[in-house]
Coordinates of C-alpha atoms and ligand atoms in Angstrom, one line a residue:
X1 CA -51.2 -9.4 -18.7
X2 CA -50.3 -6.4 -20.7
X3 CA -47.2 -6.0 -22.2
X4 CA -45.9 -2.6 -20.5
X5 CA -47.2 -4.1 -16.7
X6 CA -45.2 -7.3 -17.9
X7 CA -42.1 -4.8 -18.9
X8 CA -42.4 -3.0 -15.6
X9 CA -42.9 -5.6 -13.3
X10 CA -39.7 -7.5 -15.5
X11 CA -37.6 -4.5 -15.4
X12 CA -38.3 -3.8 -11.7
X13 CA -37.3 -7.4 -10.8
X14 CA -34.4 -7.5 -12.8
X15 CA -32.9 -4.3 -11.0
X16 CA -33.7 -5.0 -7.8
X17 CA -32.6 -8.4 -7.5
X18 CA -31.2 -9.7 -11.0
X19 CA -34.1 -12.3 -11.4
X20 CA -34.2 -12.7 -15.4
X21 CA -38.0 -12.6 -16.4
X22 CA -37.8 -12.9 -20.1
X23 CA -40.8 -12.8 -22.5
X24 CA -42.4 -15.7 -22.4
X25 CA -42.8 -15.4 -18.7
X26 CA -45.7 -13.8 -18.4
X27 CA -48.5 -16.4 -17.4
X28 CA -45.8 -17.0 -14.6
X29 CA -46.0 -13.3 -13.5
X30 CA -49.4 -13.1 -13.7
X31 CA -49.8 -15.9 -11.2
X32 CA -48.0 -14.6 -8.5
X33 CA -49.2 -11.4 -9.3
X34 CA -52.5 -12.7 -9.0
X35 CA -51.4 -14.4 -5.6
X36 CA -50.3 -11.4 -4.5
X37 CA -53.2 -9.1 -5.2
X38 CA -54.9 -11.6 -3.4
X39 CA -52.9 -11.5 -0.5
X40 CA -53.1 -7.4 -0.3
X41 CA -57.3 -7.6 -0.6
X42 CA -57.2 -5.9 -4.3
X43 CA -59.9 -6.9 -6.9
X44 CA -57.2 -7.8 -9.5
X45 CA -53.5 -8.0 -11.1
X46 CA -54.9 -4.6 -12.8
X47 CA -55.8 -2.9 -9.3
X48 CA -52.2 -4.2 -7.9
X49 CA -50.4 -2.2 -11.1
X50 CA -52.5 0.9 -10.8
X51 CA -51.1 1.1 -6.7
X52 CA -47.8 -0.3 -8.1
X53 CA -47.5 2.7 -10.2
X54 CA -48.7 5.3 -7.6
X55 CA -46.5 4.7 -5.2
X56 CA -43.1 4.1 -6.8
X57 CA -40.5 2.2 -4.6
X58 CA -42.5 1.7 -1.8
X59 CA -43.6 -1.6 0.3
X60 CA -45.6 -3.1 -2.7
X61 CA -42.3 -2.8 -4.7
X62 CA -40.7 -5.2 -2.3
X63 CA -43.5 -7.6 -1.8
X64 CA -43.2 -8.1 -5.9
X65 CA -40.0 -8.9 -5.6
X66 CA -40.3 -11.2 -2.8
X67 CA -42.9 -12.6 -5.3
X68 CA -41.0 -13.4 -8.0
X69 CA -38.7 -15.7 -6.4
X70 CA -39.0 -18.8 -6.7
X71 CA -38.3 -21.0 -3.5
X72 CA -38.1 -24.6 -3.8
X73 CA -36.0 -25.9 -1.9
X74 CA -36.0 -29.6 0.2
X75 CA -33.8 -31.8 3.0
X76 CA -31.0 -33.1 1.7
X77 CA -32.1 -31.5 -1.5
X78 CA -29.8 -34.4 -4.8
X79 CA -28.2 -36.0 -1.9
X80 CA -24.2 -36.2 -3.6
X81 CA -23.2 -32.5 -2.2
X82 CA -24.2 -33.4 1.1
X83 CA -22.2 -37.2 1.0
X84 CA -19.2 -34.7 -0.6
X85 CA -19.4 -32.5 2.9
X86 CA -19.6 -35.4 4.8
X87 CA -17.3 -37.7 3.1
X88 CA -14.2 -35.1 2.0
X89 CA -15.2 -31.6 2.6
X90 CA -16.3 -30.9 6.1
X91 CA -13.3 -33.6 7.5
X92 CA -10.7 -31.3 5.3
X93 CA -11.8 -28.1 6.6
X94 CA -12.5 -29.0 10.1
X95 CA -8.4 -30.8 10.1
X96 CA -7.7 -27.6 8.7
X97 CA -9.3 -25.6 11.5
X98 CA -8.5 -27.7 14.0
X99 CA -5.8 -25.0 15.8
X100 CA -8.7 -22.4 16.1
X101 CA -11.7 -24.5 16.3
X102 CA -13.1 -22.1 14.2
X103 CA -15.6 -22.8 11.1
X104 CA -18.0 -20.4 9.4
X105 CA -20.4 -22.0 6.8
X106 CA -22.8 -19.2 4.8
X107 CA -25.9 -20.5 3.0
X108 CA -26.3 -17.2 0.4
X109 CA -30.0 -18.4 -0.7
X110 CA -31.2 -20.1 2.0
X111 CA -35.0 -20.1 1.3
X112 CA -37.2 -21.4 3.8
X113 CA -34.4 -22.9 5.9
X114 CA -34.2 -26.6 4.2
X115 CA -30.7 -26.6 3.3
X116 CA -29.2 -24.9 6.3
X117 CA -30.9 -27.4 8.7
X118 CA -29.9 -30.6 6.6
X119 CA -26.2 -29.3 6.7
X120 CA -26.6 -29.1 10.2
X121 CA -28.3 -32.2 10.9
X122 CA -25.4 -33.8 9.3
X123 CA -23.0 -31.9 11.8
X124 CA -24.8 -32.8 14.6
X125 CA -25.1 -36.8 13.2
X126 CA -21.4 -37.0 12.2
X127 CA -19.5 -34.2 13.8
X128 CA -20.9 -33.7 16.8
X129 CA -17.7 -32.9 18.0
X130 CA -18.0 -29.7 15.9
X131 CA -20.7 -28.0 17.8
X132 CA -18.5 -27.5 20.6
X133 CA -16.4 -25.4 18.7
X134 CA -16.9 -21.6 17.5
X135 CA -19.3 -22.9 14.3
X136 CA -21.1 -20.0 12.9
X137 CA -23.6 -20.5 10.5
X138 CA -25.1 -17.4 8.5
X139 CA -28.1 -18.5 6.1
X140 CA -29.5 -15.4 3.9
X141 CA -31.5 -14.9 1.3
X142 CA -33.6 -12.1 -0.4
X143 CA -37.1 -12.7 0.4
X144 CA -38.3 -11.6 3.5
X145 CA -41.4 -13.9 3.7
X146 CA -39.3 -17.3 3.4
X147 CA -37.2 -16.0 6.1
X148 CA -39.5 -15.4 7.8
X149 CA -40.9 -19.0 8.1
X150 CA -37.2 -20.5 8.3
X151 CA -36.5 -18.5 11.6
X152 CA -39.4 -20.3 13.1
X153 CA -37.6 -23.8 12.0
X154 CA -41.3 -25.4 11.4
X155 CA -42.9 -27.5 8.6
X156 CA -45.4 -29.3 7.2
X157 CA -45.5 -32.4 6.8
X158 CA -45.5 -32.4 3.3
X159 CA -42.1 -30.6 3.8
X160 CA -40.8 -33.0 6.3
X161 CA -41.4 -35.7 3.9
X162 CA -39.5 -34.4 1.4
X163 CA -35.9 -35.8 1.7
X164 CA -35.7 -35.8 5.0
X165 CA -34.8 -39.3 6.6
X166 CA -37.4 -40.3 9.6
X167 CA -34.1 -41.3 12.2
X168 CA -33.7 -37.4 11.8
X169 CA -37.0 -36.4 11.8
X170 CA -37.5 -38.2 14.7
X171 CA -34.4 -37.2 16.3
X172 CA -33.9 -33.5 15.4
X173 CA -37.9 -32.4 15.2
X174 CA -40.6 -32.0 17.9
X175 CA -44.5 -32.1 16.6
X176 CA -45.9 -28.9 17.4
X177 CA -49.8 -29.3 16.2
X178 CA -49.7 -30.2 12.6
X179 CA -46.3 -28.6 12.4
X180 CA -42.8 -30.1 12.7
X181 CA -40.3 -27.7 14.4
X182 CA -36.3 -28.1 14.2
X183 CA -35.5 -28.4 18.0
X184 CA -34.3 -25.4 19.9
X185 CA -30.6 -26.8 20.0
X186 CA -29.9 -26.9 16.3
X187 CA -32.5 -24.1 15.4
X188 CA -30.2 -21.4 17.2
X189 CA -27.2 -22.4 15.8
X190 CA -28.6 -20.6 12.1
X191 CA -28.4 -16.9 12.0
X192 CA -30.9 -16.1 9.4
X193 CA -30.2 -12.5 7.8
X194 CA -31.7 -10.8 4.9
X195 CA -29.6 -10.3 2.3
X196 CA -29.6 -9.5 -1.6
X197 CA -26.6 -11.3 -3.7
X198 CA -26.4 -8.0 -5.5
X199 CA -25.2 -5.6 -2.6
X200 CA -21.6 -5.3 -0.9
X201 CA -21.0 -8.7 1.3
X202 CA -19.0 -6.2 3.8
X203 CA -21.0 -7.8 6.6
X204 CA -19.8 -11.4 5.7
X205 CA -17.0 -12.9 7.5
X206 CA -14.3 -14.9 5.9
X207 CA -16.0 -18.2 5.3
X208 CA -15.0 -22.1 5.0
X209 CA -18.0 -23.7 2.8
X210 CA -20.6 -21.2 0.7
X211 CA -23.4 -23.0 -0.2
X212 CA -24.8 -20.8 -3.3
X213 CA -27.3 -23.7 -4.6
X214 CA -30.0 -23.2 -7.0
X215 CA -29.9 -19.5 -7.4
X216 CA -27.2 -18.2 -10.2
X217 CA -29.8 -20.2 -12.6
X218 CA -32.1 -16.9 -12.0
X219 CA -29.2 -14.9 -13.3
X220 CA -27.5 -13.2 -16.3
X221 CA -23.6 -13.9 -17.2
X222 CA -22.9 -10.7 -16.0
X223 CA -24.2 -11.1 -12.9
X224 CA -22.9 -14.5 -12.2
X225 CA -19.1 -13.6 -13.0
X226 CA -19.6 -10.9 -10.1
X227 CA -21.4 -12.7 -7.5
X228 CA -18.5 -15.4 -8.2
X229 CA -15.9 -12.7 -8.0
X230 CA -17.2 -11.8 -4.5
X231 CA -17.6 -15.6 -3.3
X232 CA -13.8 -15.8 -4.1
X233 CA -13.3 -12.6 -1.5
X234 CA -15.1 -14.4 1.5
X235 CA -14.2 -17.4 0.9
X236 CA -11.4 -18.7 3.0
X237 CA -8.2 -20.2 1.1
X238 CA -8.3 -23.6 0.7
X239 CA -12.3 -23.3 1.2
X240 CA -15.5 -24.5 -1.0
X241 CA -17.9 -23.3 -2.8
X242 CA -21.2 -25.8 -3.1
X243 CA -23.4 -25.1 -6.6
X244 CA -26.8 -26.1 -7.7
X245 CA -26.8 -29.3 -10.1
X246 CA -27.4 -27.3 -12.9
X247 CA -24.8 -24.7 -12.2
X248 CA -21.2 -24.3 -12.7
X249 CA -18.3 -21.7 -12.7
X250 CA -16.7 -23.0 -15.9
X251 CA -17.0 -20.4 -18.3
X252 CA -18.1 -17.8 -15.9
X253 CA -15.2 -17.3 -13.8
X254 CA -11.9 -19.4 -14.6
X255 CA -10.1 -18.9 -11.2
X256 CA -12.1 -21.3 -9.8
X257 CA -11.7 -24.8 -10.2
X258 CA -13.9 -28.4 -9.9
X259 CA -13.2 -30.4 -7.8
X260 CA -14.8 -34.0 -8.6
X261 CA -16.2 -36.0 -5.3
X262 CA -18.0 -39.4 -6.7
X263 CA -21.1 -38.4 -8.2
X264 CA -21.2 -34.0 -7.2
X265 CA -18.5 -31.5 -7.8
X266 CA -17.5 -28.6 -6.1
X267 CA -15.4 -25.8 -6.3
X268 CA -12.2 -24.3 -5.3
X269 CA -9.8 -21.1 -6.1
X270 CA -7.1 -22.4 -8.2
X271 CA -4.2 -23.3 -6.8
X272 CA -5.0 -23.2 -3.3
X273 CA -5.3 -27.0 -2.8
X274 CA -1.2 -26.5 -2.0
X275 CA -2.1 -23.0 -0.1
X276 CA -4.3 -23.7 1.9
X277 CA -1.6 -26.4 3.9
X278 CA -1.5 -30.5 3.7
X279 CA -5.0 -31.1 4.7
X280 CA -6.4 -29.9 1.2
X281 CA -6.6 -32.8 -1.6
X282 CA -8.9 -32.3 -4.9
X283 CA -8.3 -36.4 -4.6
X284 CA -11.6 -38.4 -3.4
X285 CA -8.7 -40.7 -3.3
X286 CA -7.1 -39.7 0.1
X287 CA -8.8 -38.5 2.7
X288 CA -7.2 -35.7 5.3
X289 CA -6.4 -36.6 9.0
X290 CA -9.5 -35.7 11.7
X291 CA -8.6 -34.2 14.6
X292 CA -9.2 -37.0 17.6
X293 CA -11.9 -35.7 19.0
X294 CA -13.8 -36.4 15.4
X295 CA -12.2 -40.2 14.9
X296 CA -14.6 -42.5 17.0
X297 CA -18.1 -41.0 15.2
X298 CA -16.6 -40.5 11.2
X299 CA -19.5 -42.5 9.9
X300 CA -19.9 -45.2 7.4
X301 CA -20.1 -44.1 3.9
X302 CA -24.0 -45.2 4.0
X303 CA -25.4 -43.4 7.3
X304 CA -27.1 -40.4 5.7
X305 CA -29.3 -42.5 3.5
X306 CA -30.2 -40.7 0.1
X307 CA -33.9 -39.9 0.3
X308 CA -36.6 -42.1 -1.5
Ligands
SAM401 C1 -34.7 -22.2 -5.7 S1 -34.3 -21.4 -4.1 C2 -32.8 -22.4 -3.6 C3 -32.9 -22.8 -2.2 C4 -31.8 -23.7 -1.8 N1 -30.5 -23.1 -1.9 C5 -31.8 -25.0 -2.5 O1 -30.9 -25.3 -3.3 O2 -32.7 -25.8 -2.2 C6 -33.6 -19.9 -4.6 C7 -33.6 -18.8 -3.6 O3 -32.8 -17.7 -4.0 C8 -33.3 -16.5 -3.5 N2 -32.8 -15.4 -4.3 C9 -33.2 -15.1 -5.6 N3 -32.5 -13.9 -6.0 C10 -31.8 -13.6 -4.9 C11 -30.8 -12.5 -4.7 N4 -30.6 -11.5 -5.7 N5 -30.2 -12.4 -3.5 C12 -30.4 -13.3 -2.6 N6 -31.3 -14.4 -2.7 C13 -31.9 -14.5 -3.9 C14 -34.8 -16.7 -3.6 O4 -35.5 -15.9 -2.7 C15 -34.9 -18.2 -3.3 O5 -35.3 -18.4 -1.9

């Protein structure tokens, strides 16, 4: 593609939802734009730019944006973060909670509704107890299209076999045509919301665990230190914040702090280990007290199995 629809399409993206396109890029823009012409019955990426440019911030602005995200996303997607919830994290917070049996979890890039349903899965596996209490969990994410398709809570079966153990599948999944679909009982338990990391959180409640995995890689420093500056606003004292493998806070914004679990780290606000009341450790050492109605279904250490 040409270098000035490259710059506008790059530009464009970059304001709208801080997506870094930089030069180099451009085979990868032309492919979804190509995608994307397709979808809207125009002849080429050329046809696309010409109505691009005619009709400035309208519906075909947002469909390239939607375009340019990129959505991978699977079950259980590198395993650790999800033994960290289940071993340490989740048994913390929910001791923690225990006197309002209250927990709010938010999923801030949520994609096609993977990662949600695998953190719920594990709930309903190892905490059942939890669903009787007031759990709200808000997934988001930019693009309107994988919402879209993770409201409806189906997949293929390519998806399906992607990380997700077959006890689950089996357990958690009815076969509708060549479609799995997350059962009606865990399916609306998500609220799935659009929303842009870039614009006010004012509609997000104080939350216990922010899962904001595989996203701040899209973004500039800038733009990480203030999306981390408004995870430590929602996020509850003593709560956690759940990053992609290949992302981290060090550098970017120093009042948060690691917190090692065997083989994942997480984060935390500094100093509110002691804040947030006995319950909170940053020791995989010693594990916090479960409320009774937990005890008899804390799992052994091996019964989400890691994926093949
Ligand atoms: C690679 S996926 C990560 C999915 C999931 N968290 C995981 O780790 O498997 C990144 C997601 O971030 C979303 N995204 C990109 N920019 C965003 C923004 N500014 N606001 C909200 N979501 C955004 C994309 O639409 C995409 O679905």
């Amino acid at each position: 593609m040409n270098a000035a629809d490259f710059d506008y399409v790059r530009k464009y993206v970059r304001e709208q939802a801080a997506i870094v396109l930089e030069p180099g890029k451009e085979y990868l823009v032309e492919s979804r734009l190509l995608a994307l012409s397709r979808k809207e019955s125009l002849a080429s990426v050329d046809e696309l730019m010409v109505r691009l440019r005619a009709e400035p911030k309208g519906p075909l602005h947002r469909k390239i944006v939607d375009a340019m995200t990129t959505n991978e996303t699977s079950f259980f997607r590198d395993i650790h973060p999800f033994d960290a919830l289940r071993k340490w994290i989740l048994p913390e917070v929910i001791a923690r909670r225990a006197p309002e049996r209250k927990l709010t979890l938010w999923c801030g890039a949520a994609s096609t509704g993977q990662e949600p349903f695998s953190v719920l899965m594990l709930i309903a596996e190892h905490f059942p107890a939890l669903l009787s209490w007031d759990l709200r969990f808000i997934a988001t994410d930019l693009c309107t299209e994988v919402l879209a398709r993770a409201r409806t809570g189906r997949f293929s079966q390519l998806e399906v076999n992607r990380g997700l153990p077959a006890t689950l599948l089996v357990k958690h999944f009815s076969r509708q045509g060549v479609e799995w679909e997350v059962k009606p009982e865990l399916r609306r338990r998500v609220e799935f919301r659009e929303m842009n990391l870039l614009s006010e959180w004012s509609l997000l409640p104080p939350v216990d665990v922010i899962f904001l995995r595989n996203v701040l890689i899209y973004f500039d420093v800038e733009t990480k230190k203030a999306i981390l500056a408004k995870a430590r606003r929602v996020l509850r004292p003593g709560g956690y914040l759940l990053l992609g493998g290949a992302e981290t806070t060090i550098n970017v914004d120093d009042a948060f702090e690691r917190v090692a679990f065997d083989k994942t780290t997480c984060y935390r606000i500094k100093g509110e280990a002691n804040a947030a009341g006995p319950a909170a450790t940053s020791s995989t050492e010693s594990r916090p007290a479960l409320p009774k109605a937990f005890l008899p279904r804390v799992p052994a250490p091996s019964a989400v199995a890691a994926p093949s």
